[in-house]
Short mmCIF file of C-alpha atoms in Angstrom, two decimals:
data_model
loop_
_atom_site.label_atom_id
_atom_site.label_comp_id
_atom_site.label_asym_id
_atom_site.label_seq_id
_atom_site.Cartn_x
_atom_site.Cartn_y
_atom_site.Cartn_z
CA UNK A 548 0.00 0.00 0.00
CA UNK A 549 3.40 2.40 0.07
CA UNK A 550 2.03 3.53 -3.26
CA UNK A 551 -1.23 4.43 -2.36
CA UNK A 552 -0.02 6.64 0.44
CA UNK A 553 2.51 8.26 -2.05
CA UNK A 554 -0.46 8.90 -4.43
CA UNK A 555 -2.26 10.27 -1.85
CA UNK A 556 0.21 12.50 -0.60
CA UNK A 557 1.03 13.87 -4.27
CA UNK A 558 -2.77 14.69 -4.18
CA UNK A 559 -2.38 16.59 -1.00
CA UNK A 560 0.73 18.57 -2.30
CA UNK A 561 -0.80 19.41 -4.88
CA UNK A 562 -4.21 20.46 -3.26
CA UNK A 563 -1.99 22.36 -0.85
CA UNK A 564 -0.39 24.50 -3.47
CA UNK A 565 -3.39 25.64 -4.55
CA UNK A 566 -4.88 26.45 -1.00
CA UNK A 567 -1.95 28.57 -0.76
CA UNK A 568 -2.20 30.58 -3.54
CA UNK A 569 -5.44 31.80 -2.57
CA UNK A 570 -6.97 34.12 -0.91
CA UNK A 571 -10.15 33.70 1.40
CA UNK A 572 -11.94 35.68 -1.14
CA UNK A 573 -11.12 33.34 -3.79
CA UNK A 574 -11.47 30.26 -1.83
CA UNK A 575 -15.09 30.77 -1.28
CA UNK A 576 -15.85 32.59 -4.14
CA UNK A 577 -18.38 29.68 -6.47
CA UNK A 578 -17.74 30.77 -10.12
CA UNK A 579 -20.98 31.00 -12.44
CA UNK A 580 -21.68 27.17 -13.87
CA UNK A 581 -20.28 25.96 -10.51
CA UNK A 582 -22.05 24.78 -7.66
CA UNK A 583 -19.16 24.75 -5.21
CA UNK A 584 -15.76 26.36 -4.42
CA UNK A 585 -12.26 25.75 -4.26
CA UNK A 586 -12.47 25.76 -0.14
CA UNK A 587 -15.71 23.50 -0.37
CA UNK A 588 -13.98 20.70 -2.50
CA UNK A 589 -10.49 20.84 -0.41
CA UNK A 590 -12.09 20.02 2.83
CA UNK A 591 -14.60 17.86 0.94
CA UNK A 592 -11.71 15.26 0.43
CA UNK A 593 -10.73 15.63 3.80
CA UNK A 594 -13.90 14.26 5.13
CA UNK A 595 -14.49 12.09 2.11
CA UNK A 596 -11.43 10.21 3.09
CA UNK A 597 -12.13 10.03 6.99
CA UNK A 598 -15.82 8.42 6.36
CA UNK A 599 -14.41 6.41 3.49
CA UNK A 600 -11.39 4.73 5.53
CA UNK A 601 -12.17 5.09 8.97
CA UNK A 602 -15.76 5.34 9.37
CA UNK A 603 -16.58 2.33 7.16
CA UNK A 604 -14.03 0.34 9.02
CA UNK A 605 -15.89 0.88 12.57
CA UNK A 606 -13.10 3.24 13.83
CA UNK A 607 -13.36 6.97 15.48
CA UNK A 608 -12.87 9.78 12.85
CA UNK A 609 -10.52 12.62 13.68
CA UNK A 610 -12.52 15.57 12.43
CA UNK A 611 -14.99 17.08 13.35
CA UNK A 612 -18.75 16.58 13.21
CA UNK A 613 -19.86 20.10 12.45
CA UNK A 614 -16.88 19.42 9.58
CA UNK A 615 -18.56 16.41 8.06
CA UNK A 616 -21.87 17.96 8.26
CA UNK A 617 -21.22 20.95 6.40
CA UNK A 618 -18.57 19.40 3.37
CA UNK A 619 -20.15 15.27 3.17
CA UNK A 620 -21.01 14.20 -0.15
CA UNK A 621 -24.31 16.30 -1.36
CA UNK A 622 -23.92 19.67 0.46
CA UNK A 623 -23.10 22.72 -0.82
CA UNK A 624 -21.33 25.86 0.34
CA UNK A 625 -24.10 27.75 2.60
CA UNK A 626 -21.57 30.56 3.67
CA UNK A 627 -18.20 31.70 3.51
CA UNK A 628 -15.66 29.60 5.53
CA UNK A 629 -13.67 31.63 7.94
CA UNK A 630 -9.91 32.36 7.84
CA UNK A 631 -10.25 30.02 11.06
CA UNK A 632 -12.08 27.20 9.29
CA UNK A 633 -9.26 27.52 6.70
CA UNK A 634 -7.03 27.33 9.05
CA UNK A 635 -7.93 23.80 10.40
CA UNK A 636 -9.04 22.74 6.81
CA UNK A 637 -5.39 23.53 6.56
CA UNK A 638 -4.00 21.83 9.70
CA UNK A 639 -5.83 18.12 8.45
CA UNK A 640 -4.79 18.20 5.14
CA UNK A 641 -1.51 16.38 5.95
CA UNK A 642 -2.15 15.36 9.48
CA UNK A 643 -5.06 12.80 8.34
CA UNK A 644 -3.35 11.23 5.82
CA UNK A 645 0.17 10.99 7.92
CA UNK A 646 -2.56 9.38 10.47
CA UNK A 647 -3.91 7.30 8.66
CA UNK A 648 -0.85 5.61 7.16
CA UNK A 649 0.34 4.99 10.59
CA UNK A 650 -2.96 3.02 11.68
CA UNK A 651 -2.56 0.97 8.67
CA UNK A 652 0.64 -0.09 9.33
CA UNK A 653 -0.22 -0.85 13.13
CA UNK A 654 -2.85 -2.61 11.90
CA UNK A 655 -5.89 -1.35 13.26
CA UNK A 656 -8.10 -1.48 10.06
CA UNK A 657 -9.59 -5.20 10.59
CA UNK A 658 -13.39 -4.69 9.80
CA UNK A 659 -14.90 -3.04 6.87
CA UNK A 660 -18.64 -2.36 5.89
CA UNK A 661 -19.21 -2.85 1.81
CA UNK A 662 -19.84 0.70 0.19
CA UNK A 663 -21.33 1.08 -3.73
CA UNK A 664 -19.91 4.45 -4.52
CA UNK A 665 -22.17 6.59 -6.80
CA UNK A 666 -19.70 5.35 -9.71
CA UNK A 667 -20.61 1.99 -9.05
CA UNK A 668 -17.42 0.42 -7.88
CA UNK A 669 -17.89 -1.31 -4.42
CA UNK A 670 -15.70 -1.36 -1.67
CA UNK A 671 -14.46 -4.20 0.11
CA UNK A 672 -11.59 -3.26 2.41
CA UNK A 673 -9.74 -0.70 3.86
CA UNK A 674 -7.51 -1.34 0.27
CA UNK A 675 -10.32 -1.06 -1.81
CA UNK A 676 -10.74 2.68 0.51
CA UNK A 677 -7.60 3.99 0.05
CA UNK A 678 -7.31 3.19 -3.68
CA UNK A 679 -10.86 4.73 -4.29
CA UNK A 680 -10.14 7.84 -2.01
CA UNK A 681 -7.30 8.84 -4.49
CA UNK A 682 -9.64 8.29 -7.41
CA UNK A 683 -11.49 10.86 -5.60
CA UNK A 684 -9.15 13.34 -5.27
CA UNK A 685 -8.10 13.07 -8.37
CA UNK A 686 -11.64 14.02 -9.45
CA UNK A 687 -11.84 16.78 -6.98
CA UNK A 688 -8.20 17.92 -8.21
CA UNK A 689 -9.53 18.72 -11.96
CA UNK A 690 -12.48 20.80 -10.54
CA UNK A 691 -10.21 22.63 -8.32
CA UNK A 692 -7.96 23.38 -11.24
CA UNK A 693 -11.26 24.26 -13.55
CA UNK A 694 -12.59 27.01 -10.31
CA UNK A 695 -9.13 28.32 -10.21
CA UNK A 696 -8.86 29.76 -13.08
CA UNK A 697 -12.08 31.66 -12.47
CA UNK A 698 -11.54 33.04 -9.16
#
C-alpha cells in the first residue's frame, strides 16, 4: 500500500499548493456554472477520506462533526468559511493522511462495511478505501484546477 499513500500525498501537495495561492476571497468565491468552491472541495476530500477509511471500518474519525456535516457528499457551500475554518481545513490536510498511514501499518483497520460508490465500484476493504479515495481526489483535483482559473 506504500504507493497508495505516495499517491495520496502527491494529491495533498498538490491540493496544498493551490490552497496557498489563494486568498479567502477566492477560496469561497463559487464561479458561475459551478455549484461549489475551491475551499468546499479541499475540505470535501478531507472528510471524504475520513468516512471512506475510517468510518466504514468501525473506527473513530478525527474531524470534526460540524466538519462532516457541512462538506459530506451532497452539500453545498451555505456561507463563507472563515480564515479560522481555513485554518484547520489547513491543519488536516496532511495530518489525516500521515494518520492514517500509521494506523494501517499498526494494523488497526480489521473490519470493513461494503460501500457502492455513486460510480458503481464497491468497496471491500480498507484497500479497496484507500485506492478509491485517491480516485477521488483526483476528481476533486480537476475541478479545483477548472474554479481556479475563475476566481
Amino acid at each position: 500500500m506504500t504507493s497508495a499513500f505516495n499517491v495520496n500525498t502527491t494529491s495533498r501537495n498538490m491540493i496544498s499548493k493551490i490552497l496557498e495561492k489563494h486568498t479567502l476571497e477566492q477560496l469561497n468565491k463559487i464561479p458561475e456554472g459551478f455549484g461549489n468552491n475551491l475551499i468546499w472541495n479541499i475540505a470535501h476530500v478531507i472528510v471524504t477520506q475520513q468516512l471512506l477509511v475510517y468510518k466504514l471500518s468501525g473506527l473513530p474519525i478525527i474531524v470534526s462533526d460540524e466538519l462532516v456535516e457541512k462538506y459530506k457528499k451532497g452539500t453545498k457551500p451555505e456561507q463563507d468559511a472563515t480564515q479560522d475554518e481555513v485554518d484547520e481545513i489547513k491543519s488536516l490536510l496532511f495530518s489525516t493522511i500521515e494518520k492514517t498511514k500509521e494506523d494501517f501499518e499498526n494494523g488497526i483497520f480489521k473490519n470493513y462495511t461494503e460501500y457502492p460508490t455513486s460510480t458503481g465500484f464497491v468497496l471491500n476493504n480498507i484497500q479497496d478505501a484507500l485506492n478509491f479515495n485517491n480516485f477521488h481526489e483526483g476528481l476533486h483535483i480537476g475541478i479545483l484546477m477548472s474554479i481556479r482559473k475563475l476566481v
